Coordinates of N, CA and C in Angstrom, one line a residue:
X1 N 110.4 30.9 33.0 CA 110.6 32.0 34.2 C 110.3 33.4 33.2
X2 N 109.6 34.3 34.3 CA 109.2 35.7 33.4 C 110.4 36.4 33.3
X3 N 110.6 37.3 32.3 CA 111.6 38.2 32.2 C 111.5 39.1 33.4
X4 N 112.9 39.8 33.6 CA 112.8 40.6 34.7 C 111.7 41.7 34.8
X5 N 111.6 42.5 33.9 CA 110.6 43.5 33.8 C 109.4 43.1 34.2
X6 N 108.7 41.9 33.6 CA 107.4 41.3 33.5 C 107.3 41.0 35.0
X7 N 108.1 40.4 35.5 CA 108.5 40.1 37.2 C 108.3 41.2 37.9
X8 N 108.8 42.5 37.5 CA 108.8 43.8 38.4 C 107.1 44.3 38.5
X9 N 106.5 44.2 37.3 CA 105.4 44.6 37.1 C 104.1 43.9 37.7
X10 N 104.5 42.2 37.7 CA 103.8 41.2 38.2 C 103.8 41.5 39.6
X11 N 104.9 41.8 40.5 CA 105.3 42.1 41.7 C 104.4 43.4 42.2
X12 N 104.4 44.3 41.3 CA 103.7 45.6 42.0 C 102.2 45.2 41.7
X13 N 101.8 44.8 40.6 CA 100.3 44.3 40.6 C 99.7 43.6 41.9
X14 N 100.6 42.5 42.4 CA 100.2 41.7 43.2 C 100.1 42.3 44.6
X15 N 101.1 43.1 44.7 CA 101.1 44.1 46.1 C 99.6 44.9 45.9
X16 N 99.4 45.6 44.9 CA 98.3 46.5 44.9 C 96.9 45.7 45.1
X17 N 96.8 44.3 44.5 CA 95.7 43.5 45.0 C 95.8 43.2 46.3
X18 N 96.9 43.0 46.8 CA 96.9 42.7 48.3 C 96.4 43.4 49.2
X19 N 96.9 45.0 48.7 CA 96.5 46.3 49.7 C 94.9 46.6 49.4
X20 N 94.3 46.0 48.5 CA 93.0 46.4 48.1 C 93.0 47.5 47.4
X21 N 93.9 47.8 46.5 CA 94.1 49.2 45.7 C 93.2 48.9 44.5
X22 N 93.2 47.7 44.1 CA 92.3 47.2 42.8 C 91.1 46.6 43.6
X23 N 89.9 47.0 42.9 CA 88.6 46.2 43.3 C 88.0 45.3 42.4
X24 N 87.2 44.7 43.1 CA 86.6 43.5 42.3 C 85.7 43.9 41.1
X25 N 86.1 43.6 39.9 CA 85.7 43.8 38.7 C 86.2 44.8 38.1
X26 N 87.3 45.4 38.5 CA 87.8 46.7 38.0 C 88.7 46.4 36.7
X27 N 88.3 47.3 35.8 CA 88.8 47.0 34.4 C 90.2 47.4 34.6
X28 N 91.0 46.6 33.8 CA 92.6 46.9 33.7 C 93.1 46.9 32.4
X29 N 93.4 48.5 32.4 CA 93.6 48.6 30.8 C 95.4 48.6 30.5
X30 N 95.9 47.7 29.5 CA 97.0 47.3 29.2 C 98.1 48.7 29.0
X31 N 97.1 49.4 28.1 CA 98.2 50.7 27.9 C 98.2 51.5 29.1
X32 N 97.1 52.0 29.9 CA 97.1 52.9 30.9 C 98.2 52.4 31.9
X33 N 98.0 50.7 32.6 CA 99.1 50.5 33.1 C 100.6 50.5 32.8
X34 N 100.9 50.5 31.6 CA 102.1 50.7 30.9 C 102.7 51.9 31.1
X35 N 101.8 52.9 30.9 CA 102.1 54.3 31.1 C 102.3 54.5 32.5
X36 N 101.5 54.2 33.7 CA 101.6 54.5 34.7 C 102.9 53.9 35.4
X37 N 103.3 52.6 34.8 CA 104.6 52.1 35.1 C 105.9 52.3 34.5
X38 N 105.7 53.2 33.4 CA 106.7 53.4 32.8 C 107.5 52.4 31.9
X39 N 106.4 51.4 31.6 CA 107.2 50.4 30.5 C 106.5 50.3 29.1
X40 N 106.8 49.4 28.7 CA 105.9 48.8 27.2 C 104.8 48.1 27.8
X41 N 104.0 47.7 26.8 CA 102.7 47.1 27.2 C 103.1 45.4 27.2
X42 N 104.1 45.1 26.7 CA 104.6 43.5 26.6 C 104.7 43.1 28.0
X43 N 105.6 43.9 28.8 CA 105.6 43.1 30.5 C 104.4 43.1 31.0
X44 N 103.6 44.3 30.9 CA 102.1 44.3 31.6 C 101.3 43.2 31.3
X45 N 101.3 43.1 29.9 CA 100.6 41.9 29.4 C 101.0 40.4 29.9
X46 N 102.3 40.2 30.2 CA 102.7 39.0 30.6 C 102.5 38.8 32.0
X47 N 102.6 40.2 32.9 CA 102.3 39.9 34.1 C 100.9 39.8 34.5
X48 N 99.9 40.3 33.6 CA 98.2 40.0 33.7 C 98.0 38.8 33.4
X49 N 99.0 38.1 32.4 CA 98.6 36.5 32.2 C 99.0 35.6 33.2
X50 N 99.9 36.0 34.0 CA 100.5 35.2 35.2 C 99.4 35.6 36.2
X51 N 98.8 36.9 36.3 CA 98.0 36.9 37.5 C 96.4 36.1 37.1
X52 N 96.1 35.9 35.7 CA 95.1 35.3 35.6 C 95.3 33.7 35.8
X53 N 96.5 33.2 35.6 CA 96.8 32.0 36.4 C 96.6 31.8 37.4
X54 N 96.9 32.7 38.1 CA 96.8 32.7 39.6 C 95.4 32.8 40.0
X55 N 94.4 33.2 39.4 CA 93.2 33.4 39.6 C 92.6 34.5 40.0
X56 N 93.7 35.7 40.1 CA 93.3 36.8 40.7 C 92.7 37.9 39.5
X57 N 92.6 37.6 38.1 CA 92.4 38.5 37.2 C 91.8 37.7 36.1
X58 N 90.8 38.0 35.6 CA 89.8 37.2 34.3 C 90.1 38.0 33.2
X59 N 90.6 37.4 31.9 CA 90.7 38.2 30.9 C 89.9 37.4 29.6
X60 N 89.0 38.3 29.1 CA 87.9 37.8 28.0 C 88.6 38.5 26.8
X61 N 89.3 37.8 26.0 CA 90.0 38.5 24.8 C 88.9 39.6 24.2
X62 N 89.6 40.7 23.9 CA 88.5 41.6 22.8 C 87.3 42.2 23.7
X63 N 87.0 41.8 25.0 CA 86.5 42.4 25.7 C 86.6 43.1 26.9
X64 N 87.4 42.4 27.8 CA 88.0 43.0 29.0 C 88.9 42.2 29.7
X65 N 89.7 43.0 30.6 CA 90.6 42.3 31.5 C 90.3 43.0 32.9
X66 N 89.8 42.4 33.8 CA 89.5 42.9 35.2 C 89.8 41.8 36.5
X67 N 89.8 42.8 37.4 CA 90.1 41.9 38.8 C 88.8 41.0 39.2
X68 N 89.1 39.8 39.6 CA 88.1 38.6 39.9 C 87.6 39.0 41.1
X69 N 86.2 38.8 41.1 CA 85.4 38.9 42.1 C 85.2 37.7 42.7
X70 N 85.7 37.1 43.9 CA 85.7 35.6 44.4 C 84.0 35.4 44.6
X71 N 83.6 34.3 44.2 CA 82.3 33.7 44.5 C 82.8 33.7 46.5
X72 N 81.2 33.6 47.1 CA 81.5 33.2 48.4 C 82.3 32.2 48.8
X73 N 81.8 31.1 48.0 CA 82.4 29.6 48.0 C 83.9 30.0 48.1
X74 N 84.5 30.6 47.1 CA 86.0 30.6 47.0 C 86.4 31.7 48.0
X75 N 85.7 32.6 48.5 CA 86.5 33.3 49.6 C 86.4 32.5 51.0
X76 N 85.6 31.7 51.5 CA 85.4 30.7 52.5 C 86.4 29.8 52.1
X77 N 86.6 29.3 51.0 CA 87.8 28.1 50.8 C 89.1 28.6 51.2
X78 N 89.4 30.0 50.6 CA 90.9 30.6 50.9 C 90.8 30.8 52.5
X79 N 89.7 31.3 53.1 CA 89.9 31.8 54.5 C 90.1 30.3 55.4
X80 N 89.5 29.3 54.7 CA 89.7 27.9 55.6 C 91.1 27.3 55.5
X81 N 92.0 27.9 54.3 CA 93.5 27.6 54.1 C 94.2 28.4 55.0
X82 N 94.0 29.9 55.0 CA 94.8 30.7 55.9 C 94.4 30.4 57.3
X83 N 93.2 29.8 57.8 CA 93.3 29.4 59.1 C 94.1 28.2 59.5
X84 N 94.6 27.5 58.5 CA 95.6 26.4 58.8 C 97.1 26.9 58.7
X85 N 97.3 27.5 57.5 CA 98.5 27.8 57.0 C 99.0 29.2 58.1
X86 N 98.0 30.2 58.5 CA 98.7 31.5 58.7 C 99.2 31.1 60.4
X87 N 98.5 30.4 61.0 CA 99.0 30.0 62.7 C 100.3 29.2 62.7
X88 N 100.5 28.4 61.7 CA 101.7 27.4 61.6 C 102.9 28.6 61.1
X89 N 102.7 29.6 60.2 CA 103.5 30.6 59.9 C 104.2 31.5 61.1
X90 N 102.9 31.8 61.9 CA 103.3 32.6 63.0 C 104.0 32.0 64.2
X91 N 103.7 30.8 64.4 CA 104.3 29.8 65.5 C 105.8 29.8 64.6
X92 N 106.1 29.3 63.6 CA 107.6 29.2 63.1 C 108.2 30.7 63.2
X93 N 107.4 31.7 63.2 CA 108.1 33.1 63.1 C 108.5 33.4 64.5
X94 N 107.7 33.2 65.5 CA 107.9 33.5 67.0 C 109.4 33.2 67.5
X95 N 110.0 32.2 67.2 CA 111.2 31.8 67.9 C 112.4 32.7 67.2
X96 N 112.0 33.4 66.0 CA 113.2 34.1 65.2 C 112.8 35.6 65.4
X97 N 112.1 36.0 66.3 CA 111.7 37.4 66.3 C 112.1 38.0 67.7
X98 N 112.8 39.1 67.7 CA 113.4 39.7 68.7 C 112.7 41.0 69.1
X99 N 113.0 41.6 70.0 CA 112.0 42.6 70.7 C 111.9 43.7 69.7
X100 N 112.9 44.2 69.0 CA 112.7 45.3 67.9 C 111.7 44.8 66.6
X101 N 111.7 43.5 66.5 CA 110.7 42.9 65.4 C 109.3 43.1 66.1
X102 N 109.1 42.4 67.4 CA 107.9 42.8 68.0 C 107.3 44.1 68.0
X103 N 108.4 45.0 68.3 CA 108.1 46.6 68.4 C 107.5 47.2 66.9
X104 N 108.1 46.5 66.0 CA 107.5 46.9 64.5 C 106.0 46.4 64.3
X105 N 105.8 45.0 64.9 CA 104.5 44.7 64.8 C 103.6 45.7 65.4
X106 N 104.1 46.1 66.7 CA 103.1 47.0 67.4 C 103.0 48.5 66.8
X107 N 104.0 48.7 66.1 CA 103.8 50.0 65.1 C 102.8 50.0 64.2
X108 N 102.9 48.7 63.5 CA 101.9 48.8 62.5 C 100.3 48.4 62.8
X109 N 100.2 47.9 64.2 CA 99.1 47.9 64.8 C 98.3 49.1 65.1
X110 N 99.4 49.9 65.9 CA 99.0 51.3 66.3 C 98.5 52.2 64.8
X111 N 99.1 51.9 63.8 CA 99.0 52.4 62.5 C 97.5 52.0 62.0
X112 N 97.2 51.1 62.1 CA 96.0 50.4 61.7 C 94.7 51.0 62.6
X113 N 95.1 51.0 64.0 CA 94.1 51.7 65.0 C 93.7 53.2 64.5
X114 N 94.8 53.9 64.5 CA 94.9 55.3 64.1 C 94.1 55.5 62.6
X115 N 94.4 54.9 61.7 CA 93.5 55.0 60.3 C 92.2 54.5 60.2
X116 N 92.0 53.8 61.1 CA 90.4 53.3 61.3 C 89.7 54.2 62.1
X117 N 90.5 55.0 62.9 CA 89.6 56.0 63.8 C 89.5 57.4 63.1
X118 N 90.1 57.5 62.1 CA 89.8 58.7 61.1 C 89.3 58.3 59.7
X119 N 89.0 57.3 59.5 CA 88.5 56.8 58.2 C 89.3 56.4 57.3
X120 N 90.5 56.5 57.3 CA 91.5 56.3 56.4 C 91.8 54.5 55.8
X121 N 90.8 54.4 55.0 CA 90.5 52.7 55.0 C 91.6 52.2 54.1
X122 N 92.1 52.9 53.2 CA 93.1 52.2 52.5 C 94.6 52.3 53.4
X123 N 94.6 53.2 54.0 CA 96.0 53.3 55.1 C 95.6 51.9 56.2
X124 N 94.5 51.9 56.6 CA 94.1 50.5 57.4 C 94.3 49.4 56.9
X125 N 94.0 49.1 55.6 CA 94.2 48.0 54.9 C 95.6 47.7 54.8
X126 N 96.3 48.6 54.6 CA 97.7 48.5 54.2 C 98.5 48.1 55.6
X127 N 98.3 49.0 56.7 CA 98.6 48.6 58.2 C 98.5 47.2 58.5
X128 N 97.2 46.6 58.2 CA 96.8 45.4 58.6 C 98.0 44.3 57.8
X129 N 98.0 44.4 56.5 CA 98.7 43.8 55.7 C 100.3 43.5 56.2
X130 N 100.6 44.9 56.4 CA 102.1 44.9 56.8 C 102.3 44.2 58.1
X131 N 101.4 44.4 59.2 CA 101.5 43.6 60.5 C 101.6 42.3 60.3
X132 N 100.6 41.5 59.3 CA 100.7 40.2 59.2 C 101.8 39.7 58.2
X133 N 102.4 40.2 57.3 CA 103.6 39.7 56.6 C 104.7 40.2 57.3
X134 N 104.9 41.0 58.2 CA 106.1 41.1 58.9 C 106.2 40.2 59.7
X135 N 105.2 39.6 60.3 CA 105.1 38.2 61.1 C 105.7 36.8 60.3
X136 N 104.8 36.8 59.2 CA 105.0 35.7 58.3 C 106.3 35.6 57.9
X137 N 107.0 36.8 57.3 CA 108.5 36.4 56.9 C 109.4 36.3 57.9
X138 N 109.1 36.4 59.3 CA 110.0 35.8 60.1 C 110.0 34.3 60.4
X139 N 109.0 33.7 59.9 CA 108.9 31.9 59.7 C 110.1 31.8 58.8
X140 N 110.7 32.6 58.0 CA 111.8 31.9 57.2 C 111.3 30.7 56.4
X141 N 110.3 30.7 56.0 CA 109.7 29.9 55.0 C 109.2 30.3 53.6
X142 N 110.5 30.3 52.6 CA 109.9 31.2 51.4 C 108.9 30.4 50.8
X143 N 108.7 29.0 50.7 CA 107.4 28.6 49.9 C 106.1 28.9 50.6
X144 N 106.3 28.9 51.9 CA 104.8 29.2 52.8 C 104.6 30.4 52.4
X145 N 105.5 31.5 52.6 CA 105.3 33.0 52.1 C 104.7 33.1 50.5
X146 N 105.2 32.6 49.8 CA 104.8 32.4 48.5 C 103.5 32.1 48.4
X147 N 102.9 31.1 49.1 CA 101.4 30.6 49.1 C 100.5 31.7 49.6
X148 N 100.9 32.3 50.9 CA 100.2 33.1 51.5 C 99.9 34.4 50.8
X149 N 101.0 35.0 50.2 CA 100.9 36.1 49.2 C 99.7 35.8 48.1
X150 N 100.0 34.7 47.4 CA 99.1 34.4 46.5 C 97.7 34.2 47.0
X151 N 97.3 33.7 48.1 CA 96.0 33.7 48.7 C 95.6 35.3 49.1
X152 N 96.2 36.0 49.7 CA 95.9 37.5 50.0 C 95.8 38.4 48.9
X153 N 96.4 38.0 47.7 CA 96.3 38.7 46.3 C 94.8 38.4 45.8
X154 N 94.5 37.1 45.9 CA 93.3 36.8 45.5 C 92.0 37.4 46.3
X155 N 92.2 37.5 47.5 CA 91.2 37.9 48.7 C 91.3 39.1 48.6
X156 N 92.6 39.8 48.4 CA 92.7 41.4 48.8 C 91.7 42.1 48.3
X157 N 91.0 42.3 46.9 CA 90.4 43.0 46.5 C 88.5 43.1 47.4
X158 N 88.6 41.8 47.6 CA 87.3 41.6 48.3 C 87.3 42.4 49.9
X159 N 88.5 42.7 50.4 CA 88.7 43.4 51.6 C 88.2 45.0 51.5
X160 N 88.0 45.6 50.2 CA 87.6 46.8 50.0 C 86.2 46.9 50.6
X161 N 85.7 45.9 50.4 CA 84.2 45.8 51.0 C 84.0 45.9 52.8
X162 N 85.1 45.6 53.4 CA 85.3 45.8 55.0 C 84.9 47.0 55.4
X163 N 85.2 48.3 54.7 CA 85.1 49.5 55.3 C 83.9 50.5 54.6
X164 N 83.3 51.3 55.0 CA 82.8 51.0 56.6 C 82.0 49.9 56.8
X165 N 81.2 49.6 56.1 CA 80.0 48.4 56.3 C 80.3 47.7 57.0
X166 N 81.5 46.9 56.9 CA 81.7 45.5 57.7 C 83.0 45.8 58.3
X167 N 83.1 46.8 59.3 CA 84.4 47.3 60.0 C 84.4 45.8 61.0
X168 N 85.8 45.6 60.9 CA 85.8 44.4 61.9 C 85.5 44.8 63.4
X169 N 85.2 43.7 64.0 CA 84.5 43.7 65.5 C 85.4 42.6 66.1
X170 N 85.9 43.1 67.4 CA 86.6 42.2 68.3 C 85.8 42.4 69.8
X171 N 85.1 41.6 70.2 CA 84.2 41.5 71.2 C 85.0 41.7 72.6
X172 N 86.2 41.0 72.5 CA 87.1 40.9 74.0 C 88.4 41.6 73.4
X173 N 88.4 42.4 72.6 CA 89.9 43.2 72.3 C 90.4 42.7 71.0
X174 N 91.2 43.6 70.4 CA 91.7 43.3 69.0 C 92.4 42.2 69.3
X175 N 92.5 41.3 68.2 CA 93.3 40.1 68.3 C 94.8 40.4 68.0
X176 N 95.1 41.6 67.3 CA 96.3 41.8 67.2 C 97.1 41.9 68.6
X177 N 96.4 42.6 69.4 CA 96.9 42.7 70.9 C 97.3 41.1 71.5
X178 N 96.3 40.4 71.2 CA 96.6 39.0 71.6 C 97.8 38.2 71.1
X179 N 98.1 38.5 69.6 CA 99.2 38.1 68.9 C 100.3 38.7 69.7
X180 N 100.5 40.0 69.8 CA 101.5 40.7 70.3 C 101.8 40.1 71.8
X181 N 100.8 40.0 72.9 CA 101.2 39.2 74.0 C 101.6 38.0 73.8
X182 N 101.3 37.2 72.9 CA 101.8 35.9 72.9 C 103.1 35.9 72.4
X183 N 103.4 36.6 71.6 CA 105.0 36.8 71.1 C 105.7 37.2 72.1
X184 N 105.5 38.1 73.0 CA 106.2 38.5 74.0 C 106.5 37.4 74.9
X185 N 105.5 36.8 75.4 CA 105.4 35.6 76.2 C 105.8 34.4 75.6
X186 N 106.1 34.4 74.5 CA 106.7 33.1 73.8 C 105.8 32.0 73.8
X187 N 104.5 32.3 73.9 CA 103.1 31.0 74.0 C 102.6 30.8 72.6
X188 N 103.5 29.5 72.0 CA 102.9 29.1 70.8 C 101.3 28.9 70.9
X189 N 100.9 28.2 71.7 CA 99.3 27.9 71.6 C 98.5 29.2 71.5
X190 N 99.0 30.1 72.4 CA 98.1 31.3 72.4 C 98.2 32.1 71.1
X191 N 99.6 32.1 70.8 CA 99.5 32.6 69.5 C 98.9 32.1 68.2
X192 N 99.0 30.9 68.1 CA 98.0 30.0 67.1 C 96.5 30.3 67.1
X193 N 96.1 30.5 68.4 CA 94.7 30.8 68.6 C 94.2 32.1 68.3
X194 N 95.2 33.0 68.6 CA 94.8 34.7 68.3 C 94.8 34.7 67.1
X195 N 95.9 34.1 65.8 CA 95.9 34.2 64.4 C 94.7 33.7 64.3
X196 N 94.0 32.7 64.5 CA 92.9 32.0 64.1 C 91.9 32.9 64.5
X197 N 91.7 33.5 65.7 CA 90.5 34.4 65.9 C 90.5 35.7 65.2
X198 N 91.5 36.1 64.9 CA 91.9 37.2 64.3 C 91.1 37.4 62.8
X199 N 91.4 36.1 62.4 CA 90.7 35.7 60.8 C 89.3 35.6 61.3
X200 N 88.8 34.8 62.2 CA 87.2 34.7 62.2 C 86.8 35.8 62.7
X201 N 87.1 36.4 63.8 CA 86.4 37.5 64.4 C 86.6 38.8 63.4
X202 N 87.7 38.9 62.8 CA 88.0 40.1 61.9 C 87.0 39.9 60.7
X203 N 86.9 38.8 60.1 CA 86.0 38.6 58.7 C 84.4 38.3 59.0
X204 N 84.1 38.0 60.3 CA 82.6 38.0 60.5 C 81.6 38.7 59.5
X205 N 81.7 40.1 60.0 CA 81.1 40.8 59.6 C 81.2 41.0 57.7
X206 N 82.4 40.9 57.5 CA 82.5 40.5 55.7 C 82.1 39.8 55.3
X207 N 82.2 38.7 55.7 CA 81.5 37.3 55.6 C 79.7 37.3 55.5
X208 N 79.4 38.3 56.4 CA 77.8 38.4 56.3 C 77.4 39.1 55.2
X209 N 78.3 40.3 55.0 CA 78.0 41.1 53.8 C 78.3 40.5 52.4
X210 N 79.1 39.6 52.1 CA 79.3 39.0 51.2 C 78.4 37.9 50.9
X211 N 77.9 37.2 51.7 CA 76.7 36.4 51.8 C 75.4 37.3 51.1
X212 N 75.1 38.3 51.8 CA 74.0 39.3 51.4 C 74.3 39.8 49.8
X213 N 75.6 40.3 49.5 CA 75.9 40.5 48.0 C 75.7 39.5 47.2
X214 N 76.0 38.4 47.6 CA 75.9 37.1 46.5 C 74.2 36.9 46.6
X215 N 73.4 37.2 47.4 CA 72.0 37.0 47.6 C 71.2 37.9 46.7
X216 N 72.1 39.1 46.7 CA 71.4 40.5 46.0 C 72.2 41.2 45.2
X217 N 72.7 40.3 44.1 CA 73.6 41.0 43.2 C 73.4 42.2 42.7
X218 N 72.3 42.4 42.2 CA 71.8 43.5 41.3 C 71.8 44.8 42.3
X219 N 71.5 44.6 43.5 CA 71.2 45.7 44.5 C 73.0 46.0 44.5
X220 N 73.9 45.2 44.7 CA 75.1 45.7 45.0 C 76.0 46.2 43.7
X221 N 75.5 45.6 42.5 CA 76.1 46.2 41.1 C 75.7 47.5 40.9
X222 N 74.5 47.9 41.4 CA 74.1 49.2 40.9 C 75.0 50.4 41.6
X223 N 75.4 50.2 42.8 CA 76.3 50.9 43.8 C 77.5 50.6 43.8
X224 N 78.0 49.6 43.1 CA 79.4 49.3 42.9 C 80.5 50.4 42.7
X225 N 81.7 50.1 43.6 CA 82.6 51.3 43.5 C 83.8 50.6 42.4
X226 N 83.0 50.8 41.0 CA 83.9 50.1 40.2 C 84.5 51.3 39.2
X227 N 85.7 50.9 38.4 CA 86.3 51.7 37.8 C 86.9 51.5 36.3
X228 N 86.7 51.9 35.3 CA 87.3 51.6 33.7 C 88.9 51.9 33.7
X229 N 89.4 52.4 34.8 CA 90.8 52.6 34.6 C 91.5 52.3 35.9
X230 N 92.7 52.0 35.9 CA 93.5 51.4 37.1 C 94.0 52.7 37.9
X231 N 93.7 52.5 39.6 CA 94.1 53.4 40.4 C 95.6 53.5 40.2
X232 N 95.9 54.6 40.9 CA 97.3 54.9 40.9 C 98.3 53.9 41.9
X233 N 98.9 53.1 41.3 CA 99.8 52.1 42.0 C 100.9 52.8 43.0
X234 N 101.0 52.4 44.2 CA 102.0 52.8 45.0 C 103.5 52.3 44.4
X235 N 104.5 53.3 44.7 CA 105.5 53.0 44.4 C 106.7 52.3 45.2
X236 N 106.2 51.7 46.2 CA 107.1 51.2 47.1 C 107.6 50.1 46.7

């Protein structure tokens, strides 16, 4: 079991990864992270080792610690797992959700729409994460929630590629709205389908972009939005 301080650092870094605050191949410097988080280097180092075990960070001793860029095959594997687990989590959550809970989801979706309209891409990604995990948490299945957090942690940095070039597109209306309708009507099948379609439709352009990136790696590395120091982590 990790010491309490290392666990706190781990949770904060995990959330930063899920929010796409850390980018693929971004260098993570132990000393700078420790300074930003107000800790010694030891808990940061322990947290990074755990993130490496989770497959979210790669460590090459004496060379670098950086955020892993998933291969296209890894990204598709994670998406396919999510296509099975997230509809189940949503269906389990449905019976535990009251009107105020659904209203909070509506507020998160409205925040997402507003953020996309003004080009606040970081806020859009966080609103999307908040929407989904507010839903998943109501499943009251801690083991499933933990699995989903780890999957989102690994794929989160790749979501930085969504905006603006792979902006999600929903030809028949945003699937979040379909999720909300199904929750209000207590329609389990419609809810499961809406969650699946949200993943498929929302990620179609991203999948196409990642396919192109893997086929043309040098083109994208030349203009990659990489950083040698960590971004400021939210304190929430």
